[in-house]
PDB file of C-alpha atoms in Angstrom:
ATOM      1  CA  UNK A 918       6.550 -22.853  -1.776  1.00 38.00           C
ATOM      2  CA  UNK A 919       6.364 -20.919  -5.024  1.00 46.00           C
ATOM      3  CA  UNK A 920       9.320 -18.534  -5.193  1.00 43.00           C
ATOM      4  CA  UNK A 921       8.442 -17.126  -8.626  1.00 53.00           C
ATOM      5  CA  UNK A 922       8.045 -13.354  -8.544  1.00 62.00           C
ATOM      6  CA  UNK A 923       4.421 -12.277  -8.753  1.00 79.00           C
ATOM      7  CA  UNK A 924       3.100  -9.528 -10.950  1.00 90.00           C
ATOM      8  CA  UNK A 925       1.480  -6.519  -9.327  1.00 91.00           C
ATOM      9  CA  UNK A 926      -1.950  -7.764 -10.393  1.00 93.00           C
ATOM     10  CA  UNK A 927      -1.296 -11.222  -8.901  1.00 93.00           C
ATOM     11  CA  UNK A 928      -0.281  -9.585  -5.605  1.00 92.00           C
ATOM     12  CA  UNK A 929      -3.379  -7.423  -5.266  1.00 95.00           C
ATOM     13  CA  UNK A 930      -5.683 -10.238  -6.394  1.00 95.00           C
ATOM     14  CA  UNK A 931      -4.422 -12.548  -3.622  1.00 92.00           C
ATOM     15  CA  UNK A 932      -5.959 -13.421  -0.272  1.00 92.00           C
ATOM     16  CA  UNK A 933      -3.298 -11.572   1.719  1.00 92.00           C
ATOM     17  CA  UNK A 934      -4.019  -7.865   2.241  1.00 95.00           C
ATOM     18  CA  UNK A 935      -1.537  -5.710   0.317  1.00 96.00           C
ATOM     19  CA  UNK A 936      -0.844  -2.099   1.273  1.00 97.00           C
ATOM     20  CA  UNK A 937       0.570  -0.297  -1.746  1.00 97.00           C
ATOM     21  CA  UNK A 938       2.587   2.858  -1.153  1.00 98.00           C
ATOM     22  CA  UNK A 939       2.563   4.904  -4.365  1.00 98.00           C
ATOM     23  CA  UNK A 940       5.535   7.230  -3.921  1.00 98.00           C
ATOM     24  CA  UNK A 941       8.240   9.194  -5.726  1.00 98.00           C
ATOM     25  CA  UNK A 942      11.938   9.505  -4.898  1.00 96.00           C
ATOM     26  CA  UNK A 943      11.771  13.334  -5.050  1.00 97.00           C
ATOM     27  CA  UNK A 944       8.790  13.547  -2.665  1.00 97.00           C
ATOM     28  CA  UNK A 945       9.540  14.819   0.864  1.00 97.00           C
ATOM     29  CA  UNK A 946       6.315  13.506   2.463  1.00 97.00           C
ATOM     30  CA  UNK A 947       7.000  10.110   0.835  1.00 97.00           C
ATOM     31  CA  UNK A 948      10.330   9.969   2.650  1.00 97.00           C
ATOM     32  CA  UNK A 949       8.479  10.713   5.902  1.00 97.00           C
ATOM     33  CA  UNK A 950       6.269   7.655   5.261  1.00 97.00           C
ATOM     34  CA  UNK A 951       9.203   5.205   5.132  1.00 96.00           C
ATOM     35  CA  UNK A 952       9.737   4.856   8.909  1.00 97.00           C
ATOM     36  CA  UNK A 953       5.951   4.905   9.445  1.00 97.00           C
ATOM     37  CA  UNK A 954       5.537   1.991   7.028  1.00 97.00           C
ATOM     38  CA  UNK A 955       8.403   0.098   8.673  1.00 95.00           C
ATOM     39  CA  UNK A 956       6.807   0.603  12.105  1.00 95.00           C
ATOM     40  CA  UNK A 957       3.424  -0.484  10.752  1.00 95.00           C
ATOM     41  CA  UNK A 958       4.932  -3.636   9.240  1.00 94.00           C
ATOM     42  CA  UNK A 959       6.518  -4.524  12.601  1.00 94.00           C
ATOM     43  CA  UNK A 960       3.264  -3.974  14.490  1.00 93.00           C
ATOM     44  CA  UNK A 961       1.128  -5.995  12.072  1.00 93.00           C
ATOM     45  CA  UNK A 962       3.642  -8.760  11.402  1.00 86.00           C
ATOM     46  CA  UNK A 963       2.550 -10.925   8.500  1.00 86.00           C
ATOM     47  CA  UNK A 964      -1.062  -9.721   8.474  1.00 93.00           C
ATOM     48  CA  UNK A 965      -0.413  -7.272   5.654  1.00 94.00           C
ATOM     49  CA  UNK A 966       2.275  -7.045   2.987  1.00 94.00           C
ATOM     50  CA  UNK A 967       3.586  -3.588   2.132  1.00 95.00           C
ATOM     51  CA  UNK A 968       4.630  -2.911  -1.453  1.00 95.00           C
ATOM     52  CA  UNK A 969       6.216   0.316  -2.685  1.00 96.00           C
ATOM     53  CA  UNK A 970       5.466   1.544  -6.211  1.00 97.00           C
ATOM     54  CA  UNK A 971       7.483   4.421  -7.688  1.00 97.00           C
ATOM     55  CA  UNK A 972       4.977   6.452  -9.720  1.00 97.00           C
ATOM     56  CA  UNK A 973       7.700   7.773 -12.035  1.00 97.00           C
ATOM     57  CA  UNK A 974       8.800   4.242 -12.984  1.00 97.00           C
ATOM     58  CA  UNK A 975       5.272   2.769 -13.005  1.00 96.00           C
ATOM     59  CA  UNK A 976       3.154   5.490 -14.580  1.00 96.00           C
ATOM     60  CA  UNK A 977       0.598   3.075 -16.088  1.00 95.00           C
ATOM     61  CA  UNK A 978      -0.088   1.440 -12.727  1.00 95.00           C
ATOM     62  CA  UNK A 979      -0.391   4.816 -10.998  1.00 96.00           C
ATOM     63  CA  UNK A 980      -2.735   6.016 -13.735  1.00 96.00           C
ATOM     64  CA  UNK A 981      -4.856   2.853 -13.561  1.00 96.00           C
ATOM     65  CA  UNK A 982      -5.569   3.557  -9.882  1.00 97.00           C
ATOM     66  CA  UNK A 983      -5.957   7.311 -10.444  1.00 97.00           C
ATOM     67  CA  UNK A 984      -3.046   8.267  -8.211  1.00 97.00           C
ATOM     68  CA  UNK A 985      -2.926  12.043  -8.527  1.00 95.00           C
ATOM     69  CA  UNK A 986      -0.618  12.859  -5.627  1.00 96.00           C
ATOM     70  CA  UNK A 987       2.058  11.144  -3.595  1.00 98.00           C
ATOM     71  CA  UNK A 988       2.219   9.525  -1.200  1.00 98.00           C
ATOM     72  CA  UNK A 989      -0.983   7.594  -1.827  1.00 98.00           C
ATOM     73  CA  UNK A 990      -1.675   4.432   0.144  1.00 98.00           C
ATOM     74  CA  UNK A 991      -4.146   1.853  -1.173  1.00 98.00           C
ATOM     75  CA  UNK A 992      -5.091  -1.346   0.652  1.00 97.00           C
ATOM     76  CA  UNK A 993      -6.037  -4.219  -1.652  1.00 97.00           C
ATOM     77  CA  UNK A 994      -7.378  -7.684  -0.985  1.00 95.00           C
ATOM     78  CA  UNK A 995      -8.763 -10.115  -3.560  1.00 94.00           C
ATOM     79  CA  UNK A 996      -8.472  -7.415  -6.209  1.00 94.00           C
ATOM     80  CA  UNK A 997     -10.671  -4.948  -4.348  1.00 96.00           C
ATOM     81  CA  UNK A 998      -9.703  -1.616  -2.838  1.00 97.00           C
ATOM     82  CA  UNK A 999     -10.516  -1.740   0.877  1.00 96.00           C
ATOM     83  CA  UNK A1000      -9.089   1.677   1.811  1.00 97.00           C
ATOM     84  CA  UNK A1001      -7.298   4.593   0.210  1.00 98.00           C
ATOM     85  CA  UNK A1002      -5.603   7.714   1.551  1.00 97.00           C
ATOM     86  CA  UNK A1003      -3.336  10.396   0.112  1.00 97.00           C
ATOM     87  CA  UNK A1004      -0.761  12.265   2.157  1.00 97.00           C
ATOM     88  CA  UNK A1005       1.211  11.319   5.243  1.00 97.00           C
ATOM     89  CA  UNK A1006      -0.671   8.993   7.605  1.00 97.00           C
ATOM     90  CA  UNK A1007       0.610   8.682  11.180  1.00 95.00           C
ATOM     91  CA  UNK A1008       1.652   5.188  12.317  1.00 94.00           C
ATOM     92  CA  UNK A1009      -1.023   4.739  15.006  1.00 94.00           C
ATOM     93  CA  UNK A1010      -3.756   5.855  12.592  1.00 96.00           C
ATOM     94  CA  UNK A1011      -2.461   3.594   9.820  1.00 97.00           C
ATOM     95  CA  UNK A1012      -2.237   0.565  12.127  1.00 96.00           C
ATOM     96  CA  UNK A1013      -5.774   1.154  13.429  1.00 96.00           C
ATOM     97  CA  UNK A1014      -7.226   1.542   9.937  1.00 95.00           C
ATOM     98  CA  UNK A1015      -5.450  -1.552   8.635  1.00 95.00           C
ATOM     99  CA  UNK A1016      -6.504  -3.648  11.626  1.00 94.00           C
ATOM    100  CA  UNK A1017     -10.141  -2.628  11.160  1.00 94.00           C
ATOM    101  CA  UNK A1018     -10.109  -3.227   7.399  1.00 91.00           C
ATOM    102  CA  UNK A1019      -8.354  -6.586   7.674  1.00 85.00           C
ATOM    103  CA  UNK A1020     -10.826  -7.785  10.323  1.00 63.00           C
ATOM    104  CA  UNK A1021     -13.810  -6.542   8.302  1.00 59.00           C
ATOM    105  CA  UNK A1022     -12.680  -8.408   5.199  1.00 55.00           C
ATOM    106  CA  UNK A1023     -11.720 -11.667   6.918  1.00 50.00           C
TER     107      UNK A1023
END
């Protein structure tokens, strides 16, 4: 198994769906998303990988994907955006959306 760290681009270009949480440490709603993302990860197991990107430390990446507000969630697979949402998303809604998008793209 390759243990070399992957670049962001390599992650989103891969076969595994990647949910990217664009967030900021000072953002209250972003802090509300943390337990929701943890719950979502537990419910979906290994079907989707969740990656957090701090927009203040990764301004070029945030700009590339036109992230204007935080939190912004973007689901990638094979380099394509499958779904995007800004603001707090409830766990049941997030799980349902991810399940439908992952099935559609399989």
